[in-house]
Structure formats: structure tokens, C-alpha cells
Short mmCIF file of C-alpha atoms in Angstrom, two decimals:
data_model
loop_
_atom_site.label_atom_id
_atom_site.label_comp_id
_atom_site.label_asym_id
_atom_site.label_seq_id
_atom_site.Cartn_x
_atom_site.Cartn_y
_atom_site.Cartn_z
CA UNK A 638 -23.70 -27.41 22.69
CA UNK A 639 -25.42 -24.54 20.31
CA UNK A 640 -24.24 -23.32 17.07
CA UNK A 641 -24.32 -19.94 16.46
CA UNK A 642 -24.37 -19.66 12.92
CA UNK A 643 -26.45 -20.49 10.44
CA UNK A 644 -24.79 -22.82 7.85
CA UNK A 645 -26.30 -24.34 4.47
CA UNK A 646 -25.33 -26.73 1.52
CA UNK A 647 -26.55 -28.85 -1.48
CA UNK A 648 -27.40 -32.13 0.40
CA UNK A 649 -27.75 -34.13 -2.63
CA UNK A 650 -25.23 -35.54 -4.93
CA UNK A 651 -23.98 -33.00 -7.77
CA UNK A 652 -25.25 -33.29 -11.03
CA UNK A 653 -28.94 -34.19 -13.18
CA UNK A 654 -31.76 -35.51 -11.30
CA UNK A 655 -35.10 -35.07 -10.57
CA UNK A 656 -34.56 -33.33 -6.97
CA UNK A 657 -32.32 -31.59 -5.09
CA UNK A 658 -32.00 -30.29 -1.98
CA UNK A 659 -30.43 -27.00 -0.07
CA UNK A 660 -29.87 -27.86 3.95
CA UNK A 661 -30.48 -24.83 5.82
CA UNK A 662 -29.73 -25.64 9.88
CA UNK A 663 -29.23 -22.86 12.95
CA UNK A 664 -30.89 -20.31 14.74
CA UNK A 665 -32.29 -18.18 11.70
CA UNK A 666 -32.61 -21.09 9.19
CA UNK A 667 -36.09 -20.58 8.71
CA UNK A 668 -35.44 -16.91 8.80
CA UNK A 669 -33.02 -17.34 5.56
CA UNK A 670 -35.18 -19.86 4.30
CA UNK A 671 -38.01 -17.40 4.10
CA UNK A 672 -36.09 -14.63 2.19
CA UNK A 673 -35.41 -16.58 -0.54
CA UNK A 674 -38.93 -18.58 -0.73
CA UNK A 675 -42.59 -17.49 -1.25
CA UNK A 676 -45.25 -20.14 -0.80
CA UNK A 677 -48.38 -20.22 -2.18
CA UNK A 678 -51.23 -19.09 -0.66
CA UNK A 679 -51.32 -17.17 2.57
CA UNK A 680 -49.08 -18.93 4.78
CA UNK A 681 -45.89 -17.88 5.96
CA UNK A 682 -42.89 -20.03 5.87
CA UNK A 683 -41.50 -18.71 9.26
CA UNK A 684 -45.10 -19.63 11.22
CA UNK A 685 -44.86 -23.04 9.95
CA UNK A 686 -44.97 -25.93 12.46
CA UNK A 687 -42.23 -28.58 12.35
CA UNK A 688 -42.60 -31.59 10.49
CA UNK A 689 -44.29 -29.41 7.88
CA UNK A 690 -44.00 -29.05 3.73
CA UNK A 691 -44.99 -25.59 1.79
CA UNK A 692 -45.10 -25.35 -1.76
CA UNK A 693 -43.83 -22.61 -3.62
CA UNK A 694 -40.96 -20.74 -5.71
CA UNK A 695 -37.18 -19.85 -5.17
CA UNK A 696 -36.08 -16.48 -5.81
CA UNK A 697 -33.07 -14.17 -6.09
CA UNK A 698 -32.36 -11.23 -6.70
CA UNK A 699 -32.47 -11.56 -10.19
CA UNK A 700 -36.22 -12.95 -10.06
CA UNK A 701 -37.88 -16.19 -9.78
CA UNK A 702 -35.35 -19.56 -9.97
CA UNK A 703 -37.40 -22.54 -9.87
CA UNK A 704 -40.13 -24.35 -8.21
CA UNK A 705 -39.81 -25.89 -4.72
CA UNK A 706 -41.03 -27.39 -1.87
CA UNK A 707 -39.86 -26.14 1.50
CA UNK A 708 -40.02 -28.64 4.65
CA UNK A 709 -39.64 -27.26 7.89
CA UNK A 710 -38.05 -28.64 11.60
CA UNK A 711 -37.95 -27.18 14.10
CA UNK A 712 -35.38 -27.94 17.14
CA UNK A 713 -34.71 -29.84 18.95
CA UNK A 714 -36.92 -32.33 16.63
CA UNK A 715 -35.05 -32.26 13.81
CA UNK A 716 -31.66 -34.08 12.29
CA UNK A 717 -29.42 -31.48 13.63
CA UNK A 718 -31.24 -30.55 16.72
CA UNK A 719 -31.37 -27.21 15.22
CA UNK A 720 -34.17 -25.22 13.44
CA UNK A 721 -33.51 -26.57 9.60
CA UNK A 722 -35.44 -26.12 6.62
CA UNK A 723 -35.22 -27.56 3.79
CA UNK A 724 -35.91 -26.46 0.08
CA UNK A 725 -36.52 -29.04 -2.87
CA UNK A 726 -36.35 -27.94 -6.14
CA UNK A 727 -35.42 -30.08 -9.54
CA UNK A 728 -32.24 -31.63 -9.58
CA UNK A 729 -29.94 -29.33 -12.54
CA UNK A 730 -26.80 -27.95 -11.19
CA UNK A 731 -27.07 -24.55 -12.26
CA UNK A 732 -30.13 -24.79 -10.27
CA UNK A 733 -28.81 -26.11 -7.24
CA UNK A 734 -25.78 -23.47 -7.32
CA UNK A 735 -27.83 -20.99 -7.91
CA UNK A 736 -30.61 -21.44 -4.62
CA UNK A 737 -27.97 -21.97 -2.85
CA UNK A 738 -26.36 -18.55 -3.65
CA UNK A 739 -29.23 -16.96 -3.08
CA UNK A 740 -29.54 -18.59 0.15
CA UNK A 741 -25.97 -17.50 1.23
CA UNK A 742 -26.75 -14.14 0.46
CA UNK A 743 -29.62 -13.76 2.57
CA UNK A 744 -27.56 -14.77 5.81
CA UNK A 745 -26.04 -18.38 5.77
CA UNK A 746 -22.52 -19.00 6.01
CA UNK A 747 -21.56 -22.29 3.69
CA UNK A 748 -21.41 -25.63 5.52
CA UNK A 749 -18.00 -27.77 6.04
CA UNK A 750 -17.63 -31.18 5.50
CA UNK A 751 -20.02 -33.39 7.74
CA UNK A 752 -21.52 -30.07 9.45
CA UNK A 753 -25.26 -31.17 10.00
CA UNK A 754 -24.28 -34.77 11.11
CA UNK A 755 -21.10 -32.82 13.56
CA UNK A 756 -23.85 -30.83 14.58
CA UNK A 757 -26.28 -33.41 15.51
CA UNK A 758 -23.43 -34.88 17.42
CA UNK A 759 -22.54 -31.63 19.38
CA UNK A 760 -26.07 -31.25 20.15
CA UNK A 761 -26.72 -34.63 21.69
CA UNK A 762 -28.65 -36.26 19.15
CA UNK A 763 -25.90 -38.45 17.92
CA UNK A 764 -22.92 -40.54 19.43
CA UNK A 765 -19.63 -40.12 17.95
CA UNK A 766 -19.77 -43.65 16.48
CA UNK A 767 -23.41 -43.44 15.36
CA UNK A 768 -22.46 -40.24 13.67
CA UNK A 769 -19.43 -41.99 12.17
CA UNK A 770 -22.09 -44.77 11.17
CA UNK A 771 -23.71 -42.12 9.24
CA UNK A 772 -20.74 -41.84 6.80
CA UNK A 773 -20.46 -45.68 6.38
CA UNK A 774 -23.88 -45.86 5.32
CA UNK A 775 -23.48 -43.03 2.74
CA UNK A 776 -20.67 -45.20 1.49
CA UNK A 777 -21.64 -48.96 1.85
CA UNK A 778 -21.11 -50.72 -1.24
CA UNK A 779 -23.09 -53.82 -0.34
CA UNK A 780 -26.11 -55.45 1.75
CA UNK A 781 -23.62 -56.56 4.80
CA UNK A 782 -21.89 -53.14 4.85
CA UNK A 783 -24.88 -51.18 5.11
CA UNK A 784 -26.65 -53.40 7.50
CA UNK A 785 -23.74 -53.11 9.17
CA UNK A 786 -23.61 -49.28 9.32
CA UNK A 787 -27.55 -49.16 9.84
CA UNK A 788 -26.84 -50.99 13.41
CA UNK A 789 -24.23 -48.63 14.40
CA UNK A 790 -26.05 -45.92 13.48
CA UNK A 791 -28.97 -47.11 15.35
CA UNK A 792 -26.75 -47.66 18.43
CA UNK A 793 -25.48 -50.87 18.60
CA UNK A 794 -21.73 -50.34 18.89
CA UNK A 795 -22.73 -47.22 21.21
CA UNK A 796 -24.41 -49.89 23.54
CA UNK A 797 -21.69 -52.32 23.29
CA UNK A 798 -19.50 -49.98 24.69
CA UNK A 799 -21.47 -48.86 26.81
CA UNK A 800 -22.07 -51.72 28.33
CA UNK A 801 -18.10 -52.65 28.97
CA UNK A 802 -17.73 -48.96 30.47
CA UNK A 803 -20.57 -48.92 32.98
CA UNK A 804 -19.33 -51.72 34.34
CA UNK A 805 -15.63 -49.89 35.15
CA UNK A 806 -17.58 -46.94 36.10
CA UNK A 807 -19.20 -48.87 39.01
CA UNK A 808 -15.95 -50.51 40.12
CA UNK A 809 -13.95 -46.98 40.01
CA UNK A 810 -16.85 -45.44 41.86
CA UNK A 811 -16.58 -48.23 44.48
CA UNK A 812 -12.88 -48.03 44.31
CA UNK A 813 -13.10 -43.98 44.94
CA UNK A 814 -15.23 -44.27 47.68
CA UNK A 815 -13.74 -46.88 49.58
CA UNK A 816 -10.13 -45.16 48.94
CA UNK A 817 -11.65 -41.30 49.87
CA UNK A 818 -13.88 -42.15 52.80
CA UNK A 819 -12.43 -44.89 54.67
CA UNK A 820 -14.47 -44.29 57.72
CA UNK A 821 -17.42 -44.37 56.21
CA UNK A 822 -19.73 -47.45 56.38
CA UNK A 823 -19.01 -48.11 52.82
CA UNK A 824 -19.00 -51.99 51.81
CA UNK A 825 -15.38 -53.28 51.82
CA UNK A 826 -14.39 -54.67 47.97
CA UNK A 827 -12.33 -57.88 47.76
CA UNK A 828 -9.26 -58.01 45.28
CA UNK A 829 -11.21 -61.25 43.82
CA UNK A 830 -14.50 -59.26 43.07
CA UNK A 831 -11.86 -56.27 41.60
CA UNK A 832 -10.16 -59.05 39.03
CA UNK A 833 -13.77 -60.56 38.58
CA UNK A 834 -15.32 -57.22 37.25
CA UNK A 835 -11.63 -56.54 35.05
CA UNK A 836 -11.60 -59.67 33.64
CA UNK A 837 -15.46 -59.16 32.28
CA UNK A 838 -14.38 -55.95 30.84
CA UNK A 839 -11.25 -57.38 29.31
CA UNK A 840 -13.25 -60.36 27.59
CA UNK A 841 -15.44 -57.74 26.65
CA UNK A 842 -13.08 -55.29 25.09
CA UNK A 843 -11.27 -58.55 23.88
CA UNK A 844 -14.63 -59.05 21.93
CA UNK A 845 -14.75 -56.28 20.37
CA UNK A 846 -11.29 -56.10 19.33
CA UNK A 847 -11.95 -59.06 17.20
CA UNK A 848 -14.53 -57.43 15.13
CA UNK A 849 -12.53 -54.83 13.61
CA UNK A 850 -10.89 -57.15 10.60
CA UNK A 851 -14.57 -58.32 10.00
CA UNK A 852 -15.86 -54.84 10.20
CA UNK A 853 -13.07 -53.80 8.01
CA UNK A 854 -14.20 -56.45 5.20
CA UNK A 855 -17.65 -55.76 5.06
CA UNK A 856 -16.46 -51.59 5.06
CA UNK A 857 -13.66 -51.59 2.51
CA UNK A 858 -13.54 -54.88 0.53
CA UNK A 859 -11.21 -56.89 0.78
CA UNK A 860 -7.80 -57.01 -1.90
CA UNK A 861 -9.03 -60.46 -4.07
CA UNK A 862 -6.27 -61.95 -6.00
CA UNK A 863 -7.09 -64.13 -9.21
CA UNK A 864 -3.95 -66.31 -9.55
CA UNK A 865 -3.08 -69.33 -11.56
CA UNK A 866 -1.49 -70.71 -14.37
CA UNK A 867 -2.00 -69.31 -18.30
CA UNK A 868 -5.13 -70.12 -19.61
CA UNK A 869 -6.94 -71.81 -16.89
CA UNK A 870 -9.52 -68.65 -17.10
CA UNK A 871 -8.70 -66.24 -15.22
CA UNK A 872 -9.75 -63.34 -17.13
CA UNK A 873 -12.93 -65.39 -17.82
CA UNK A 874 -13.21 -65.48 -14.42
CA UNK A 875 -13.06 -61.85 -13.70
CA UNK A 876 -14.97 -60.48 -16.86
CA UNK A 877 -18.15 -62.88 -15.21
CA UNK A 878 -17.65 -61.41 -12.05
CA UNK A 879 -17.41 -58.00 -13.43
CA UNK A 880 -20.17 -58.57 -15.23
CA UNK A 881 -19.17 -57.14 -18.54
CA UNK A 882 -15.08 -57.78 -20.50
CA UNK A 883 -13.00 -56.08 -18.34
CA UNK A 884 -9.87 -58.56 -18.77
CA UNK A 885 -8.57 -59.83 -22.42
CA UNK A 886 -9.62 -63.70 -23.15
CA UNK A 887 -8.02 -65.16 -25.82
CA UNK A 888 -5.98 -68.88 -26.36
CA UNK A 889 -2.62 -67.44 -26.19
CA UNK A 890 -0.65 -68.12 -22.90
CA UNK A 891 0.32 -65.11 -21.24
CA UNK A 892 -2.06 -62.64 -23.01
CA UNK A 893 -2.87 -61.13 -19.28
CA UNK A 894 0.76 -59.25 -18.40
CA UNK A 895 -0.57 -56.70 -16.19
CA UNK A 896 -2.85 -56.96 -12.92
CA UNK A 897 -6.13 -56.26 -14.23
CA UNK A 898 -8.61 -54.73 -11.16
CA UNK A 899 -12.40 -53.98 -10.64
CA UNK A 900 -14.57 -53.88 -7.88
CA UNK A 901 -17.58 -56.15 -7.32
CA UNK A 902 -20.22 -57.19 -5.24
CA UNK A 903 -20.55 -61.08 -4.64
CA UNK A 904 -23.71 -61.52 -2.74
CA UNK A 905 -22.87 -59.08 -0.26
CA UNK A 906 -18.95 -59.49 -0.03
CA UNK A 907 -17.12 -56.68 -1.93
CA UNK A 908 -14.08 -57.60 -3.56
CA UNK A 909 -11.44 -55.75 -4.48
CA UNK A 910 -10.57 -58.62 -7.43
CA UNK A 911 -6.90 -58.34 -9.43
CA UNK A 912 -6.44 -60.55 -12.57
CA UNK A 913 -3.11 -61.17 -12.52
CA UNK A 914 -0.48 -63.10 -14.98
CA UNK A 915 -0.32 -66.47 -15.19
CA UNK A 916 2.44 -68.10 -12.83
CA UNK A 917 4.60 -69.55 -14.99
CA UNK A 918 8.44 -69.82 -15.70
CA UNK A 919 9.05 -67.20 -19.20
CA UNK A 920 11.18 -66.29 -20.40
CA UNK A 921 9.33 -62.90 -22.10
CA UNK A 922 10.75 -59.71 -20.31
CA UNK A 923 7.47 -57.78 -20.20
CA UNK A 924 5.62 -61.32 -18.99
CA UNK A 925 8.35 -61.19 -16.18
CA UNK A 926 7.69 -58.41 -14.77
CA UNK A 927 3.93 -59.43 -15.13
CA UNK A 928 4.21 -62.89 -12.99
CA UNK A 929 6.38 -60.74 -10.74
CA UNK A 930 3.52 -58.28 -9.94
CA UNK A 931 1.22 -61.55 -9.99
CA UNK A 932 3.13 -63.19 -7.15
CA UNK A 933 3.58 -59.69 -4.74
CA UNK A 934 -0.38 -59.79 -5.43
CA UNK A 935 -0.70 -63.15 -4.06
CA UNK A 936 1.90 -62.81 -0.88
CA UNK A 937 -0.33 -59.60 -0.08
CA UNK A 938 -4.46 -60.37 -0.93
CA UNK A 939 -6.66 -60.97 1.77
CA UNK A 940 -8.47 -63.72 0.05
CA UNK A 941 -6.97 -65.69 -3.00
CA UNK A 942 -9.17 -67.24 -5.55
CA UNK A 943 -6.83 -69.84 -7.48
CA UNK A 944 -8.05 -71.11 -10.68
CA UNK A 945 -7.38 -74.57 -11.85
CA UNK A 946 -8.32 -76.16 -15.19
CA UNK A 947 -10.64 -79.25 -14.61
CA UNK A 948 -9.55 -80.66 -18.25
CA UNK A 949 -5.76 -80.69 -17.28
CA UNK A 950 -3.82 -83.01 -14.72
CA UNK A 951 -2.17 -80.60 -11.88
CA UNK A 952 1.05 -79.42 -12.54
CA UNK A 953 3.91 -79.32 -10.74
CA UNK A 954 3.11 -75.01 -10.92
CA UNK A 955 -0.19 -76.13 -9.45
CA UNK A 956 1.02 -78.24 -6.54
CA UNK A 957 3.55 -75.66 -5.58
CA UNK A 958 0.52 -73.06 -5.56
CA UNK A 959 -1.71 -75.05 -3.86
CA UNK A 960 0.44 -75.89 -0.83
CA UNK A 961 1.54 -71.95 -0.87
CA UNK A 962 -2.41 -71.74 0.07
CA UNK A 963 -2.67 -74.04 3.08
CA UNK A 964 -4.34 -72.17 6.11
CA UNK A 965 -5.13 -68.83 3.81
CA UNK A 966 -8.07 -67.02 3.46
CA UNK A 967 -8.40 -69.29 -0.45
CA UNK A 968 -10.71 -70.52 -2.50
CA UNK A 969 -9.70 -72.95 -4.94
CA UNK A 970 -11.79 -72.23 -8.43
CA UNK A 971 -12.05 -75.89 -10.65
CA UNK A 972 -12.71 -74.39 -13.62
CA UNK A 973 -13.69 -75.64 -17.14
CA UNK A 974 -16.08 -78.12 -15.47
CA UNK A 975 -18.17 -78.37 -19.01
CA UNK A 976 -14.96 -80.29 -20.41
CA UNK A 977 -13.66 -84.05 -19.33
CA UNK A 978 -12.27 -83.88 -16.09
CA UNK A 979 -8.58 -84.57 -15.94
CA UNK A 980 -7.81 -83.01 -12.55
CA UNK A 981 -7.29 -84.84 -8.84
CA UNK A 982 -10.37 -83.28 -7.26
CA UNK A 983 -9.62 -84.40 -3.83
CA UNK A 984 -6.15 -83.62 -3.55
CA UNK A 985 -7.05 -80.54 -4.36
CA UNK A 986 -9.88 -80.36 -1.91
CA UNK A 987 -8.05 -81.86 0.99
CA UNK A 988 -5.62 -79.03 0.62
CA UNK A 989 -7.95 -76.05 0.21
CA UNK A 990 -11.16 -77.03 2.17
CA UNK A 991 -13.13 -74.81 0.07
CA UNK A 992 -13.01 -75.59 -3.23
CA UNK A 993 -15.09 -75.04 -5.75
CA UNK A 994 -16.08 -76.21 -9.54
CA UNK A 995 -17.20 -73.82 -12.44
CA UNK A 996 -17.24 -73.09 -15.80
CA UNK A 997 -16.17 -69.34 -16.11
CA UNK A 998 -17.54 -69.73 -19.85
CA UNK A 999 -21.23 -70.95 -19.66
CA UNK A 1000 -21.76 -68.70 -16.32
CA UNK A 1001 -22.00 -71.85 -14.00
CA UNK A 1002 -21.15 -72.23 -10.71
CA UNK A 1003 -21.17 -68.83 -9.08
CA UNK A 1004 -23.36 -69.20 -6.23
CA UNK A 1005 -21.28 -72.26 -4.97
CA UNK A 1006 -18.51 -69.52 -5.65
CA UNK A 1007 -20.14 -66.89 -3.95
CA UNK A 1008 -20.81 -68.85 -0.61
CA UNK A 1009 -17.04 -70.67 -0.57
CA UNK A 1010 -16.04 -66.79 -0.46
CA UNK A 1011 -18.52 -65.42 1.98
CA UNK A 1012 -17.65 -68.40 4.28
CA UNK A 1013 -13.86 -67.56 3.53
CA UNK A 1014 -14.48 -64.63 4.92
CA UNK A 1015 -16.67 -65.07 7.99
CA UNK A 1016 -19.71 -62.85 6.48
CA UNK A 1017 -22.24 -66.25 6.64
CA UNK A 1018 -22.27 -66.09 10.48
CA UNK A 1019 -22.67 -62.28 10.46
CA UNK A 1020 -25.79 -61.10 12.51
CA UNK A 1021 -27.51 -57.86 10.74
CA UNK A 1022 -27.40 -56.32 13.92
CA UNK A 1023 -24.30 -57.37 15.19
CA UNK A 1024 -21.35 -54.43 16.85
CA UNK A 1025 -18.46 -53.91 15.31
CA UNK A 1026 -15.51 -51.72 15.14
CA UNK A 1027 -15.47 -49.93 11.93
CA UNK A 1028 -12.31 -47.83 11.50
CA UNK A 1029 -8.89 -47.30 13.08
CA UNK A 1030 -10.02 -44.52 15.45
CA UNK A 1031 -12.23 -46.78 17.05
CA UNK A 1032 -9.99 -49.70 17.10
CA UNK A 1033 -7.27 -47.43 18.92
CA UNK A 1034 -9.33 -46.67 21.48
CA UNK A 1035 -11.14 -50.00 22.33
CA UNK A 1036 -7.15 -51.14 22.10
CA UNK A 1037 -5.93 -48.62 24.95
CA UNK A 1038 -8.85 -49.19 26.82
CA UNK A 1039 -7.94 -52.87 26.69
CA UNK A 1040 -4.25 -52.70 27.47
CA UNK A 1041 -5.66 -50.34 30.79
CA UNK A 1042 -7.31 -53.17 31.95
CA UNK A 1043 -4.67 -55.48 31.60
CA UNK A 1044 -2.09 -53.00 33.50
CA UNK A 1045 -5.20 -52.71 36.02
CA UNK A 1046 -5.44 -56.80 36.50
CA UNK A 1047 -1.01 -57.48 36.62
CA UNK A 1048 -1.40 -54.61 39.36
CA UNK A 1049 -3.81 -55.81 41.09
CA UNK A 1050 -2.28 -59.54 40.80
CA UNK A 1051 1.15 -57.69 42.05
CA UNK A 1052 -0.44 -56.37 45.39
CA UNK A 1053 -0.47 -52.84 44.28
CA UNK A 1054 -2.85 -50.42 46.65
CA UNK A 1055 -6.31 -50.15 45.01
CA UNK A 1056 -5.57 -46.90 44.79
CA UNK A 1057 -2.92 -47.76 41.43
CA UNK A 1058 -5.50 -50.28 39.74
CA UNK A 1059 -7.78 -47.27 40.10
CA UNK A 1060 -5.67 -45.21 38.13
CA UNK A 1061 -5.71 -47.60 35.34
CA UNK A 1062 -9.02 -48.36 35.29
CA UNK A 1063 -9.27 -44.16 35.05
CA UNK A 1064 -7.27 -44.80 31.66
CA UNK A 1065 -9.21 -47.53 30.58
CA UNK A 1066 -12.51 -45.23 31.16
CA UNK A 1067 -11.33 -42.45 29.23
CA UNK A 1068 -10.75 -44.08 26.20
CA UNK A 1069 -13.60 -45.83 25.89
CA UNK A 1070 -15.37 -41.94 26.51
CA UNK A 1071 -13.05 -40.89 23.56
CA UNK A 1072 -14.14 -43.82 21.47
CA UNK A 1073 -18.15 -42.79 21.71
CA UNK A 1074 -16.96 -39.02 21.75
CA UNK A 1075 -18.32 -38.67 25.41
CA UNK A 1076 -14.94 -37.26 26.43
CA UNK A 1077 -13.77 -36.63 22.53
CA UNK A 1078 -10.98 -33.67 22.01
CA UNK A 1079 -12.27 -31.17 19.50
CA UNK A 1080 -9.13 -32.15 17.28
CA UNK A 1081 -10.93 -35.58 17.25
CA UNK A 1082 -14.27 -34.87 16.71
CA UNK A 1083 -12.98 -32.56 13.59
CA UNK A 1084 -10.94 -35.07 12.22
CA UNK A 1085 -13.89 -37.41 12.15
CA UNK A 1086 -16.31 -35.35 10.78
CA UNK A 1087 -13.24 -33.75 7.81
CA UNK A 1088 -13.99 -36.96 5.98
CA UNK A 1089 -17.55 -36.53 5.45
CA UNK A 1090 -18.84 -35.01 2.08
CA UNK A 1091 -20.34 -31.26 2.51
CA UNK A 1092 -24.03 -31.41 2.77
CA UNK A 1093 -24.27 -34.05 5.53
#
């Protein structure tokens, strides 16, 4: 599909820095690009080959704006699939705005949100998922996520899927034949080799399924609650994770009354981390309302790290907490390790398999820490490469398509005319088109590409 217009937008992030860059993509982007910029020398910007970088100055018509460097594509070779150019000059807002105005003016309407990377998907040189992929990667936080969205965008989930449709495709072509030209010398299909080929696609789809919470983790983070009694360390805990005093340490039980929250990166795992008050009986009304908020925090996180003093016996606070744990996503933090040990270390660890001992203070400990969590969480046996669903569009497709294929199997099962598993199977097939944007509605594919930034 072929744009029309001509669209352009800062493609760099707003503010001071060394470059920035005006997008230019459609039929006369080198057209526009060339009636704002002169190059040096004799060559012309709109002769230029693709794959091809001109030096020169930006002007409006007020006179000269800066210094740049135009690059040219031409389509279909080029991010877009359109004929884009490029112009690079320094990074200073004013300077930015003020190309770009003077690229508007000389024929280019303004870009929406995601229009290149909705453009390279209308024009074939995307997927929808791989263009979705595009986004994560803009937005990965950490090593996994961005792997993660670097194999998506390369194709991976695309090929997953692919793989799980083509093999429905075959049977409802076999199915549609056999049904529409029974006199035809077309091979007969057994019911056993129908529920054969639906159960691989259901243990496929079922596969996939059960990457979305994983995919979901490495995306977003996961909500990390820091729970235990007063003064075990908590906010120790969280300011050496932070990496700087984001949480009040002093002696005084109950200094912490409100949940305290940052975002970090442990070796890859993003957490979403909430100090919370210590869980204690008080009497204080503001410290109430505190270990209130601390315990919804704890019912609620998707992985709990509970903090235990090694110098003190375990309470009877600390035994309640601990069994409260038993099959969660925990990780049981023994901290204060650099004083006498007091605590019951195995009762502990028998109770929370991954358990851990630190001293908050002196910095020790966190990569035992930081591999009890990324185990937690599944992220050790991650494979770079691996496919996985990474939002709730494409989980709600991979889920129809899945519950298709089950209605396709219990009719088939109930001696139902191929003809009616067919039908399912049609169901089944469409989703999974919606989910790579083969067969996507335009109201899908625009509320996809609505949450990109503008300039990509």
C-alpha cells in the first residue's frame, strides 16, 4: 500500500545534543528535502543515489539555519519503503523546530505517532509484530528486554506464528477441497490425521500462550515488594539497589511509613521495587496506615524480597511471613550477615528455596541476590532469541486462535461434518492473520501504531 503524502518529523529525542535529525519519507521527500538544503559543491540533492550522504546547509526563508548532512533512500530500499531523506544538523531545539518548519513549509505535512514504522508496515517491509517490536526496543529498559525486542523485530515471533498457521492453512485447504470437489480424485483425509494436525497447532498456540507473563517481565518490570519487620534493612536494601539514598535509614523502628518506589535494573531483570513499612503490630496511627499499605503491597507484588536480620532469632512476625511466602515468586534476603548470626538458616531455607545472605551495609551479597531473583523469575533459562508474546493485543489473538482450535478438536471428537471443524479452523486462521497484521482492521493497525512516539 502507497502513501500519498509526504510526512516529516524530528526523529531524535527533544532537547541538547550533538545531532539531530528531521525524517522526511513519501513521494516528494527528496523533492522537500532539496528546497530547504544546498550542498556543497555541484551536486544536486534530488540526483543523489540511495544509500548516499551530502554535506551542506539548512535554510529558510529567513536565511541560512545551520549546518547539515543530508542522507538519501530511495524506495523501496529504505526504512519506510518510501523515498526518505534525511537531514542531520546539531542537536539544539530551536534548531530542530526550526528545520523542521522550514521543511513543512516547503510541502510536508507533519508525521503522527509511529508514521515511518506504520508505514514500513503498510508497505510490506514490516510485520505487525516486528513493527510492534520496534517500539519495545525504543523502550527496553534492560539487556533481556531488548534482546528480547531485537528477536521480534528480526522475525522471530513472526515465524513462530507462522509456523502454527501454515500448518491450519494446509489442513483447511485440504478440508476445502475435499468438501467442494467431492468427485475429484482428491486424497480422502482421516478424522485421526484432522485431530493429529489440531492438536500440533494447539500445543503450539499452547506454547506460546505461556510466554506472555515472561514476555511481560522482561517488557514492563515486574511490581518488587521489600517487606519485613522494622529495622532488618529494608531501606538499606533499596538505597543499594537504587544505587544512591532513595529510602530514610536510621535506628528508629518504623522510620519507613510510606511505600517508598524506584525502578532498577538487576542484571537484566527490571524491578519495579517498593520499600514498604515494617510489619509489625503499632499502635502509631500514621504507622498503621503505613503497614496497611505494606501488606496490600505484599498480597499484590509479583516477586517479594523479604528481609530478615541474620543477628536476630526469627520472630513469631517472621514465621507468620515466611509461611505467607510458600510457593510465591520470593526471595528470602538474610541480611546483616557481617554481624553474629542468630537466625535458623535452614528453616528459613527449607521454606523459601531461594534464599539468600547479605549485608545491605558493606554492599555484599548482590550477585547471589541478583541470580536468586533472575531464577525467581524464569529470565536464567531465557534464550536471546527466543518468541514471545509481548503485549495484550497479541496475547488476545494467539488466545482466540487457541480456543478455535479447541472448538475445532470437541467437534471433530463429536462427529460433526468436516465441513463445521472447517469453520473453526477458519476462526482460528484469522486471528492468528490479525495477530501478524496479515488480515489486521485499520482500527487495529492505528491503535498499535497511536502508542508510538512521533518521529518513528
Amino acid at each position: 500500500m502507497k502513501q500519498q503524502s509526504t510526512v516529516a518529523a524530528i526523529s531524535t529525542p527533544l532537547g541538547v545534543g550533538g545531532i539531530g535529525i528531521i525524517r522526511i519519507s513519501g513521494p516528494d521527500a527528496l523533492t522537500v528535502a532539496a528546497r530547504v538544503f544546498r550542498p556543497v559543491g555541484a551536486r544536486r540533492l534530488e540526483d543523489a543515489p540511495g544509500y548516499t550522504a551530502l554535506l551542506g546547509r539548512v535554510f529558510d526563508a529567513a536565511g541560512e539555519i545551520d549546518d547539515a548532512i543530508a542522507t538519501v533512500f530511495r524506495a523501496p530500499r529504505s526504512y519506510t519503503g518510501e523515498d526518505v531523506a534525511e537531514l542531520s544538523c546539531h542537536g539544539g531545539l530551536y534548531l530542530l523546530r526550526r528545520t523542521l518548519r522550514a521543511v513543512l513549509a516547503a510541502g510536508a505535512q507533519p508525521a503522527g505517532p509511529g508514521e515511518f514504522t506504520k508505514r514500513a508496515f503498510l508497505n510490506g517491509k514490516l510485520g505487525l509484530t516486528q513493527a510492534e517490536a520496534v517500539m519495545d526496543l525504543i523502550a527496553a529498559q534492560g539487556d533481556q528486554a531488548a534482546r528480547s525486542a531485537l528477536s521480534a523485530r528480526d522475525g522471530a515471533l513472526f515465524a513462530r506464528i507462522r509456523a502454527v498457521n501454515g500448518g491450519l492453512l494446509e489442513l483447511a485447504a485440504h478440508l476445502s477441497a475435499w468438501v467442494d470437489y467431492p468427485d475429484d480424485e482428491i486424497p480422502e483425509i482421516t478424522g485421526e490425521e484432522i485431530g493429529a494436525a489440531l492438536r500440533r497447532a494447539r500445543d503450539g498456540l499452547a506454547g506460546l500462550l505461556s510466554t506472555y507473563d515472561l514476555g511481560r517481565v522482561i517488557r514492563e518490570g515486574v511490581e518488587t515488594a521489600i517487606v519485613g519487620r522494622p529495622n532488618v534493612g529494608k531501606s538499606t536494601l533499596m538505597n543499594l539497589l537504587a544505587g544512591y539514598q532513595r529510602s530514610i535509614v536510621t535506628d528508629i523502628p518504623g522510620t519507613t511509613r510510606d511505600v517508598v518506589e524506584d525502578t532498577v535494573n538487576l542484571d537484566g531483570a527490571i524491578l519495579r521495587l517498593a520499600d514498604t513499612a515494617g510489619l509489625r503490630d503499632t499502635d502509631d496511627e500514621v504507622e498503621s496506615v503505613g503497614v496497611a499499605l505494606a501488606r496490600r503491597r505484599l498480597e499484590t507484588a509479583g516477586l517479594v524480597l523479604a528481609v530478615f536480620d541474620s543477628s536476630d532469632p526469627l520472630t513469631g512476625e517472621d514465621r507468620a511471613l515466611i509461611e505467607s511466602l510458600r510457593g510465591r515468586p520470593a526471595v528470602a534476603v538474610i541480611n546483616k550477615t557481617d554481624l553474629p548470626r542468630r537466625i535458623d538458616l535452614a528453616w528459613v531455607s527449607e521454606r523459601i528455596p531461594h534464599t539468600v545472605q547479605v549485608s545491605a551495609k558493606a554492599g555484599q551479597g548482590m550477585r547471589e541476590l541478583s541470580a536468586a531473583v533472575n531464577e525467581v523469575l524464569g529470565l536464567h533459562r531465557l534464550d536471546g532469541g527466543a518468541a514471545l508474546l509481548a503485549n495484550e493485543r497479541q496475547r488476545l489473538c494467539a488466545q482466540r486462535a487457541a480456543a478455535a482450535v479447541d472448538e475445532a478438536i470437541s467437534t471433530l471428537d463429536d462427529s460433526f461434518t468436516f465441513d463445521a471443524v472447517g469453520v473453526c479452523i477458519d476462526e482460528a486462521i484469522a486471528a492468528l492473520l490479525e495477530l501478524t497484521g496479515e488480515r489486521a482492521s485499520e482500527a487495529v493497525v492505528n491503535e498499535v501504531f497511536a502508542r508510538f512516539c512521533v518521529g518513528k
